[in-house]
PDB file of C-alpha atoms and ligand atoms in Angstrom:
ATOM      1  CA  UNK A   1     -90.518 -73.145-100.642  1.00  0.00           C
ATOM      2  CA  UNK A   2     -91.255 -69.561 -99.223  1.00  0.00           C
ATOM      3  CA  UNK A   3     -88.235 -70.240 -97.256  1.00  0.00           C
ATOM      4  CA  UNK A   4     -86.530 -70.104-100.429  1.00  0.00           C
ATOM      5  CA  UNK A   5     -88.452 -67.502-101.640  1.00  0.00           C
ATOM      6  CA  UNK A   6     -87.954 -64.813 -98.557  1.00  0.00           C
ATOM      7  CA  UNK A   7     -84.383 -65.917 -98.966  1.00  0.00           C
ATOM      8  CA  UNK A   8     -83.695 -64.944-102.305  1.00  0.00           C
ATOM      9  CA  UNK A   9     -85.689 -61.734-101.684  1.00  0.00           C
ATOM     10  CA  UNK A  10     -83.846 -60.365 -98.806  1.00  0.00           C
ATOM     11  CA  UNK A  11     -80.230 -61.915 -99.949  1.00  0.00           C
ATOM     12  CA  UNK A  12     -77.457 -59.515 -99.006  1.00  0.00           C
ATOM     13  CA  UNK A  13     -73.268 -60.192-100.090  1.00  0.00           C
ATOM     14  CA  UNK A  14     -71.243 -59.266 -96.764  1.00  0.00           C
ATOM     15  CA  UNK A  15     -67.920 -58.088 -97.238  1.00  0.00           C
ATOM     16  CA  UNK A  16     -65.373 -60.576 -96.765  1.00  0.00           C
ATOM     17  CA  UNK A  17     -63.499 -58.517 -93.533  1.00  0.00           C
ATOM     18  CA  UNK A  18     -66.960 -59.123 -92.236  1.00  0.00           C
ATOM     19  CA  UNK A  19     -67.185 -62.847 -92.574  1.00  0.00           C
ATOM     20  CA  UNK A  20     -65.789 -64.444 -89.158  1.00  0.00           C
ATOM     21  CA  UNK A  21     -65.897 -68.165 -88.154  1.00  0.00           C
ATOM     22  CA  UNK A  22     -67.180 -71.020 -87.385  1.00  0.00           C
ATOM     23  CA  UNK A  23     -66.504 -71.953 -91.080  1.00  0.00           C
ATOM     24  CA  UNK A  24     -68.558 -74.095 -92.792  1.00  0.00           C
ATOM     25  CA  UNK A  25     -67.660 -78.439 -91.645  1.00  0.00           C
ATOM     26  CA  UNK A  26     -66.286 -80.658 -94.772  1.00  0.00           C
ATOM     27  CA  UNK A  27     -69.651 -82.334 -94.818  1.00  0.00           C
ATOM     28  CA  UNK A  28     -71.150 -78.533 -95.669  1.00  0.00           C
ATOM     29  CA  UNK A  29     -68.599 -77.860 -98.169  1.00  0.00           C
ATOM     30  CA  UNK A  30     -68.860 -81.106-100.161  1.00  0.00           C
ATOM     31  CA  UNK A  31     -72.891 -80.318-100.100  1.00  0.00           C
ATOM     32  CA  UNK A  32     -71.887 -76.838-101.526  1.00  0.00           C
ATOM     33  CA  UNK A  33     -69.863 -78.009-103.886  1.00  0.00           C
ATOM     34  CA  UNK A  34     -72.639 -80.498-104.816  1.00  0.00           C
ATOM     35  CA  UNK A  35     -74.711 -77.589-105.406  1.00  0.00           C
ATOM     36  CA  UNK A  36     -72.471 -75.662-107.380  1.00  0.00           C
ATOM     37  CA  UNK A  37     -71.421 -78.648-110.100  1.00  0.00           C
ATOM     38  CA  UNK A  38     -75.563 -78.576-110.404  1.00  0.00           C
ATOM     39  CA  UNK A  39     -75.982 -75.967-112.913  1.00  0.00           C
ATOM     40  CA  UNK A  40     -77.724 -75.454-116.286  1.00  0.00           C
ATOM     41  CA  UNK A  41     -74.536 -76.384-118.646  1.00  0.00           C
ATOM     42  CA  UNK A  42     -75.593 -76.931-122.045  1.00  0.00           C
ATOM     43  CA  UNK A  43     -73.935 -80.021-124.122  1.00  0.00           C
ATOM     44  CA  UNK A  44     -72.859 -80.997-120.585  1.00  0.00           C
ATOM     45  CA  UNK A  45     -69.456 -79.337-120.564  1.00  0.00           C
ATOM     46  CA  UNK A  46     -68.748 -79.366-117.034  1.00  0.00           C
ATOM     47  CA  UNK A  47     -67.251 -75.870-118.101  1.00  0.00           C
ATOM     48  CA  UNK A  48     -65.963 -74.538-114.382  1.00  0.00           C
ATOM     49  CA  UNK A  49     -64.299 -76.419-111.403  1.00  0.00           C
ATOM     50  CA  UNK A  50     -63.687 -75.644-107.998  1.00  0.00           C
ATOM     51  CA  UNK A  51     -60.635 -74.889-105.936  1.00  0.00           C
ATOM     52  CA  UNK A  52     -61.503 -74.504-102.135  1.00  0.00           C
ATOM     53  CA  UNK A  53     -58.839 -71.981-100.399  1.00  0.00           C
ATOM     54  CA  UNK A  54     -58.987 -72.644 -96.594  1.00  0.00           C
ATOM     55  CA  UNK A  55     -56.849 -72.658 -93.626  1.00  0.00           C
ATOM     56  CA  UNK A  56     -52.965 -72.330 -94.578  1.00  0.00           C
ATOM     57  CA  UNK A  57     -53.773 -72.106 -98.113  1.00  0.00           C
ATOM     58  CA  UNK A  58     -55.595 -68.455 -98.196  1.00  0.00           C
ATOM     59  CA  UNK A  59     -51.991 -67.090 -96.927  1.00  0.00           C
ATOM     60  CA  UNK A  60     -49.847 -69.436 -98.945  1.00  0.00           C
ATOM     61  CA  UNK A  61     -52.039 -67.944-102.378  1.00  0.00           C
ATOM     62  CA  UNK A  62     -51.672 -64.553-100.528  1.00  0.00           C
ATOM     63  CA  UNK A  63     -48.278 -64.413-100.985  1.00  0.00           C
ATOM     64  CA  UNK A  64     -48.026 -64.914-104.272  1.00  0.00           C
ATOM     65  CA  UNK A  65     -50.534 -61.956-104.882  1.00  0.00           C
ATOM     66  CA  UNK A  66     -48.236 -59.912-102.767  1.00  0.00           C
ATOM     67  CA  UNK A  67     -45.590 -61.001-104.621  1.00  0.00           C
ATOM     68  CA  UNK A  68     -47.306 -59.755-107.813  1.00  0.00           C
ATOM     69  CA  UNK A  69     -48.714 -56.704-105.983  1.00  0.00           C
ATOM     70  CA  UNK A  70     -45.235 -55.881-104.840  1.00  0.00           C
ATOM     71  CA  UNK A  71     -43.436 -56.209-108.348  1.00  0.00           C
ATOM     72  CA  UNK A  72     -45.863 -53.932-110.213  1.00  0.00           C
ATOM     73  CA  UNK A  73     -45.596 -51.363-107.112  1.00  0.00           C
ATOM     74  CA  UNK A  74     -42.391 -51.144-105.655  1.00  0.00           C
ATOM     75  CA  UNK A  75     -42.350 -48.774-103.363  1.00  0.00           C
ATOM     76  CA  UNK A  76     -45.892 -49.956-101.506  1.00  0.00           C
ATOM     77  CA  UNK A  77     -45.848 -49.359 -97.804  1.00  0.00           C
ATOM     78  CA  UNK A  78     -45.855 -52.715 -95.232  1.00  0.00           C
ATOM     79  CA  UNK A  79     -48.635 -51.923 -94.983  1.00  0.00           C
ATOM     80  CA  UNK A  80     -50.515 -52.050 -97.885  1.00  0.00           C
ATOM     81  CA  UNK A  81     -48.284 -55.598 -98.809  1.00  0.00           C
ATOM     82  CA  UNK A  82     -49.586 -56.784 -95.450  1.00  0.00           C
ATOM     83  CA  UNK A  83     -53.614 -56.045 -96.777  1.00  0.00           C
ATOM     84  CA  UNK A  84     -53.037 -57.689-100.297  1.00  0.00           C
ATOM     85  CA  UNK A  85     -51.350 -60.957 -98.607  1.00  0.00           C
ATOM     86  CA  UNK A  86     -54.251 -61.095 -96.889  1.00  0.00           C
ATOM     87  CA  UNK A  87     -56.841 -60.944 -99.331  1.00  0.00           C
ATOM     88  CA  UNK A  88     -57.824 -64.246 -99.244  1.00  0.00           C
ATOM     89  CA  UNK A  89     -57.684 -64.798 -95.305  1.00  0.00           C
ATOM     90  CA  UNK A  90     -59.884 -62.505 -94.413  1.00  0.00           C
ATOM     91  CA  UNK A  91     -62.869 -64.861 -94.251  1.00  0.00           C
ATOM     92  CA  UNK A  92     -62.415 -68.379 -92.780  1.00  0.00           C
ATOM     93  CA  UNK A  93     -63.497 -69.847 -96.587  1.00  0.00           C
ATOM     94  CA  UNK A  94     -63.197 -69.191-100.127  1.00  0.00           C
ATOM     95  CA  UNK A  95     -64.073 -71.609-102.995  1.00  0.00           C
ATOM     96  CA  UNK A  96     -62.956 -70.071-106.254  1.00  0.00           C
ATOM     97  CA  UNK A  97     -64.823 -71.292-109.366  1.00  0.00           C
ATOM     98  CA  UNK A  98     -63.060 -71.666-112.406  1.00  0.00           C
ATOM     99  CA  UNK A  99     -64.039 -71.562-116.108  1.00  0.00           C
ATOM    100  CA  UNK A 100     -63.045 -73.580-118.429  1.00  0.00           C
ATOM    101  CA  UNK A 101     -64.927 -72.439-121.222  1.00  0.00           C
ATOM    102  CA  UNK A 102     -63.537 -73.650-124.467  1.00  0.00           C
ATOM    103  CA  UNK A 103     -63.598 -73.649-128.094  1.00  0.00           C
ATOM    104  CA  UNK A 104     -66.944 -76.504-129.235  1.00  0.00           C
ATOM    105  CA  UNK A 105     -68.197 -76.800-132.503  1.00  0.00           C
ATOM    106  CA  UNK A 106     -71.682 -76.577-131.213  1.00  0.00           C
ATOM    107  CA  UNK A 107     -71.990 -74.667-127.921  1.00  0.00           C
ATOM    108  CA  UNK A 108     -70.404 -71.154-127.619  1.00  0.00           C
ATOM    109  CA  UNK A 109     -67.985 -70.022-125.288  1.00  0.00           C
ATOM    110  CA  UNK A 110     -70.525 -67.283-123.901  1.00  0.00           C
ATOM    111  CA  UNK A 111     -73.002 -70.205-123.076  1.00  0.00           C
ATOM    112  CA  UNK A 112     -70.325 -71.767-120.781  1.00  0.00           C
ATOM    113  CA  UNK A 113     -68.941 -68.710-119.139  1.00  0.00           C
ATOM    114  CA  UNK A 114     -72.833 -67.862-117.850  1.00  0.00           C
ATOM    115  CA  UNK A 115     -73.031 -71.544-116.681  1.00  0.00           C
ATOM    116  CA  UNK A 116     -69.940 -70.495-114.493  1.00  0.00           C
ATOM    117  CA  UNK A 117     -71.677 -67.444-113.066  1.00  0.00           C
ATOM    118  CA  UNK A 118     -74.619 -70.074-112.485  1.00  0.00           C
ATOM    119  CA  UNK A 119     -72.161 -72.090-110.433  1.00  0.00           C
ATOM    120  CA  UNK A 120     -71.016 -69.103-108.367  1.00  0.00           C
ATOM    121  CA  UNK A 121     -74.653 -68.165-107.618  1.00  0.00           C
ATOM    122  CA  UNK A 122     -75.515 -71.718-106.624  1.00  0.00           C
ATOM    123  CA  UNK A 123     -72.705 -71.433-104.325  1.00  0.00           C
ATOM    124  CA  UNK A 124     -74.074 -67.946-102.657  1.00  0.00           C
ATOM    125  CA  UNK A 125     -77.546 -69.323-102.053  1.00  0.00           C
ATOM    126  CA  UNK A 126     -76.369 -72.477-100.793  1.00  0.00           C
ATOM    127  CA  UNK A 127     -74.284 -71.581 -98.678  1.00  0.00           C
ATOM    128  CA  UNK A 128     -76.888 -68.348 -97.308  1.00  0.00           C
ATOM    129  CA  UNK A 129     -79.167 -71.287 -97.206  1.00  0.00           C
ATOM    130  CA  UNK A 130     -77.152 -73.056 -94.319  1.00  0.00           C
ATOM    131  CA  UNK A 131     -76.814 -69.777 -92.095  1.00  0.00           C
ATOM    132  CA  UNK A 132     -73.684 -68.099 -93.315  1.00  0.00           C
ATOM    133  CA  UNK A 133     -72.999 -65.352 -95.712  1.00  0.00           C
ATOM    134  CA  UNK A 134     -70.734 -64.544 -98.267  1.00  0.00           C
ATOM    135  CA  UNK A 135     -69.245 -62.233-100.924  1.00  0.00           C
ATOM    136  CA  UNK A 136     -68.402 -63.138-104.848  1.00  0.00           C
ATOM    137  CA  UNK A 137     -65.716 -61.125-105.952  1.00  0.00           C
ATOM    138  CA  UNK A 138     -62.853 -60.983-108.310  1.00  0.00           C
ATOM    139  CA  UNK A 139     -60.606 -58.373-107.936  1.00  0.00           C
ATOM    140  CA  UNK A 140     -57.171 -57.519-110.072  1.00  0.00           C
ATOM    141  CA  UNK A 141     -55.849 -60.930-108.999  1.00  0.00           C
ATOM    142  CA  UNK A 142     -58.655 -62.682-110.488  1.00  0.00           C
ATOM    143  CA  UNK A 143     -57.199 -61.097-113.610  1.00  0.00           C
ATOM    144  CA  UNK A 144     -53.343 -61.822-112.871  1.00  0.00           C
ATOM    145  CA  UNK A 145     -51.370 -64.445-114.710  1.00  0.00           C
ATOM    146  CA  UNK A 146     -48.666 -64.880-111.828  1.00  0.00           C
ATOM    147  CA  UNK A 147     -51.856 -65.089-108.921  1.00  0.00           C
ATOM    148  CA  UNK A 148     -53.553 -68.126-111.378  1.00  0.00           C
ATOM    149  CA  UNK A 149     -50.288 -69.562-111.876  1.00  0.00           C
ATOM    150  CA  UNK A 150     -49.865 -70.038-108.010  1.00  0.00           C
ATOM    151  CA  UNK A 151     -54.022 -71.032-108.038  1.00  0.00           C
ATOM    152  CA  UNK A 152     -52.825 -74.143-110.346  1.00  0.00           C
ATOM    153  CA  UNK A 153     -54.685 -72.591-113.579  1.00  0.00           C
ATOM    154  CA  UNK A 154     -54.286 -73.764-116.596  1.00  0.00           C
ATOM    155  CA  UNK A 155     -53.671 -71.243-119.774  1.00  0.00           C
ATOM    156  CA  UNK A 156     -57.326 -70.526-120.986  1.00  0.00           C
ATOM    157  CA  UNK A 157     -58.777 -71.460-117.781  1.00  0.00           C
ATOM    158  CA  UNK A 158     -60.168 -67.835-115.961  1.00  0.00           C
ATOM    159  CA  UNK A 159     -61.501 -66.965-112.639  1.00  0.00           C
ATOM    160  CA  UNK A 160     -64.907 -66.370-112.400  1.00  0.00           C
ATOM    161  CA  UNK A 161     -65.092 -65.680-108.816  1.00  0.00           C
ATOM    162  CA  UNK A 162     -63.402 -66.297-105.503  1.00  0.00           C
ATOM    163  CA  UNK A 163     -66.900 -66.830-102.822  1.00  0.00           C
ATOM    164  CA  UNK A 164     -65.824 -65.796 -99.508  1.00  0.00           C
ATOM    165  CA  UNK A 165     -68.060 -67.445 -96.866  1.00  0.00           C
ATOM    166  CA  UNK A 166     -68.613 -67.132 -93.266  1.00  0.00           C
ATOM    167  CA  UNK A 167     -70.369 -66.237 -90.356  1.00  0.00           C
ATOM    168  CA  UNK A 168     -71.690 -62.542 -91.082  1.00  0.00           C
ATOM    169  CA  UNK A 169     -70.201 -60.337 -87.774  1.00  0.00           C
ATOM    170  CA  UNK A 170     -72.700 -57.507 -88.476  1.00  0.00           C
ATOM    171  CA  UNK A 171     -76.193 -57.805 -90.770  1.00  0.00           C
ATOM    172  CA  UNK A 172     -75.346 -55.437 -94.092  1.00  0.00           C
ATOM    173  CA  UNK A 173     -77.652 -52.857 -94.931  1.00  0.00           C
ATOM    174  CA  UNK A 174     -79.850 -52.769 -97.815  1.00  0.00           C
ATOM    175  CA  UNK A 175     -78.361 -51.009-101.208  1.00  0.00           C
ATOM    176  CA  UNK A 176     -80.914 -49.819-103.865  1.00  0.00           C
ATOM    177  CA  UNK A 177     -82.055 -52.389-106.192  1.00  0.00           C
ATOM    178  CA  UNK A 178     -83.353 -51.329-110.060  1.00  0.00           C
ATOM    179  CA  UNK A 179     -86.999 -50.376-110.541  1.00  0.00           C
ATOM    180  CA  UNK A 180     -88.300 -53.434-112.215  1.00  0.00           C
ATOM    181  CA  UNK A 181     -90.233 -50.968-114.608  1.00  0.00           C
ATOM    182  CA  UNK A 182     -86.808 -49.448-115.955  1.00  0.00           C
ATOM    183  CA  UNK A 183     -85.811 -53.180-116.658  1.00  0.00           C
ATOM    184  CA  UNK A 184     -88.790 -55.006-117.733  1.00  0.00           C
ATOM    185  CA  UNK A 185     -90.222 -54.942-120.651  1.00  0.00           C
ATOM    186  CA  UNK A 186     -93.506 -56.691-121.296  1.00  0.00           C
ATOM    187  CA  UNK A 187     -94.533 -57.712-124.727  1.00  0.00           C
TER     188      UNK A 187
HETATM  189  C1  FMN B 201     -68.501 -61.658-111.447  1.00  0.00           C
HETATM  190  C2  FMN B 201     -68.615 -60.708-110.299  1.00  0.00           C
HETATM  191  C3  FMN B 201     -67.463 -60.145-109.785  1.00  0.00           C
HETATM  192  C4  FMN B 201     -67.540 -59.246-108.731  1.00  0.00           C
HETATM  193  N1  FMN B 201     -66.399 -58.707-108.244  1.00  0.00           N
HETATM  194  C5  FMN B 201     -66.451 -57.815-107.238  1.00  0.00           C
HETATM  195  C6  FMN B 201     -65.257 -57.242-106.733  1.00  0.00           C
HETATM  196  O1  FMN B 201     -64.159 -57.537-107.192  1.00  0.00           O
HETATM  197  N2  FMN B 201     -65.368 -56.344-105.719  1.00  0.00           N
HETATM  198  C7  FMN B 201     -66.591 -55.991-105.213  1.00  0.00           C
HETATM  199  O2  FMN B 201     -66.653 -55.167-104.294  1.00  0.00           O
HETATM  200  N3  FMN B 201     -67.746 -56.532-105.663  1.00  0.00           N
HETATM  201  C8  FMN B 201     -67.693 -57.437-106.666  1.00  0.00           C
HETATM  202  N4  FMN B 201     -68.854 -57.995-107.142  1.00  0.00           N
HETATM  203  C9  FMN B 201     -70.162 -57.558-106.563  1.00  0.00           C
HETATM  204  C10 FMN B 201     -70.545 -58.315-105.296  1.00  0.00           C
HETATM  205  O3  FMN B 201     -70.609 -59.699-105.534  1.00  0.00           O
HETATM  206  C11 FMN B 201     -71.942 -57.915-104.798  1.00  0.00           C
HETATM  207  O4  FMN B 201     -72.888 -58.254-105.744  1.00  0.00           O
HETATM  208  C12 FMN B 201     -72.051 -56.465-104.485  1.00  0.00           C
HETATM  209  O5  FMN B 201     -71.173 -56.168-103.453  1.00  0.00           O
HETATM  210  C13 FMN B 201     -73.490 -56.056-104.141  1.00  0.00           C
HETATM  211  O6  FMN B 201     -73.987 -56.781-103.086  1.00  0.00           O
HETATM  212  P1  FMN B 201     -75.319 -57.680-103.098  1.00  0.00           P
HETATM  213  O7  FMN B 201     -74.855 -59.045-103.556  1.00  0.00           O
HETATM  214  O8  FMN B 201     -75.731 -57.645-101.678  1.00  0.00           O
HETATM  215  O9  FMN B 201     -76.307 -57.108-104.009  1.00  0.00           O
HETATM  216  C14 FMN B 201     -68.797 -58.912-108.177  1.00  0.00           C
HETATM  217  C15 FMN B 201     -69.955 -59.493-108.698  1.00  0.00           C
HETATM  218  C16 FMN B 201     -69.868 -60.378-109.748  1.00  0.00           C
HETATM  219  C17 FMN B 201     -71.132 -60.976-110.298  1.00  0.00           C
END
């Protein structure tokens, strides 16, 4: 328990040019994704699913947000094409989670997106919890039809965040963290 405790305390994201192998075995990633699918999810939706991007497949999706990158900014330099194909090969793992959330005559779509966040967070501490580190981030591809269409999304279906995982190659820093009295209230 204070294991649990100390880690959810002292939890820092690493960025993902910072994540470096060993990745995480298939048994560890079908325990994380265990984890994940056990949210709070009211009316028991089942309102997110899971792609995992690893190996090949982080270049094969980076392509097609290079592609993207490159039609909406022709004249980018090699470079810069080079970084944005790589987005998602920059740490040995990524497990996107998608929501689903969906009209229901009983239990709104707001309810069903936060179950998704729930899902990524699950991930993050699971996955801290076995010794590596990670980052949850979207950036503009999360928000790009052409990126989801290569993901396999359906119309409707949105990212809620691609977790990068990995062995952290340098401990982050600390950032400033809210004063709980500007954020509590107490009745
Ligand atoms: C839904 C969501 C999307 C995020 N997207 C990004 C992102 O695109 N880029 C980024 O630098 N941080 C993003 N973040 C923030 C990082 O996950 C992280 O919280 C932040 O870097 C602070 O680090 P900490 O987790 O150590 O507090 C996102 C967070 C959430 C909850």
């Amino acid at each position: 328990m204070n294991e649990t405790i100390d880690l959810l305390k002292t939890r820092r994201s690493v960025a993902p040019h910072k994540l470096g192998g060993p990745e995480p075995t298939p048994e560890e990633i079908e325990t994380l994704l265990t984890i994940a699918a056990r949210v709070p999810d009211h009316g028991r939706l089942f309102p997110w699913r899971f792609i995992v991007i690893a190996g090949e497949a982080r270049r094969r999706i980076g392509e097609a947000i290079g592609r993207a990158f490159q039609a909406d900014n022709p004249s980018a330099s090699a470079e810069t094409l080079e970084f944005e194909r790589n987005r998602l090969a920059r740490a040995p793992l990524v497990i996107a989670v998608v929501s689903r959330a969906a009209p229901h005559v009983k239990i709104p779509d707001w309810e069903q997106v936060m179950s998704a966040g729930a899902a990524c967070m699950s991930l993050v501490v699971a996955a801290n919890a076995m010794g590596y580190a990670t980052s949850w981030i979207t950036e503009w591809y999360a928000f790009d039809r052409r990126v989801l269409e290569a993901l396999g999304l359906a119309p409707g279906e949105r990212i809620a965040g691609f977790v990068h995982i990995g062995q952290p190659m340098e401990a982050p820093l600390e950032r400033p963290r809210p004063n709980l009295s500007d954020i509590v209230t107490r009745l």
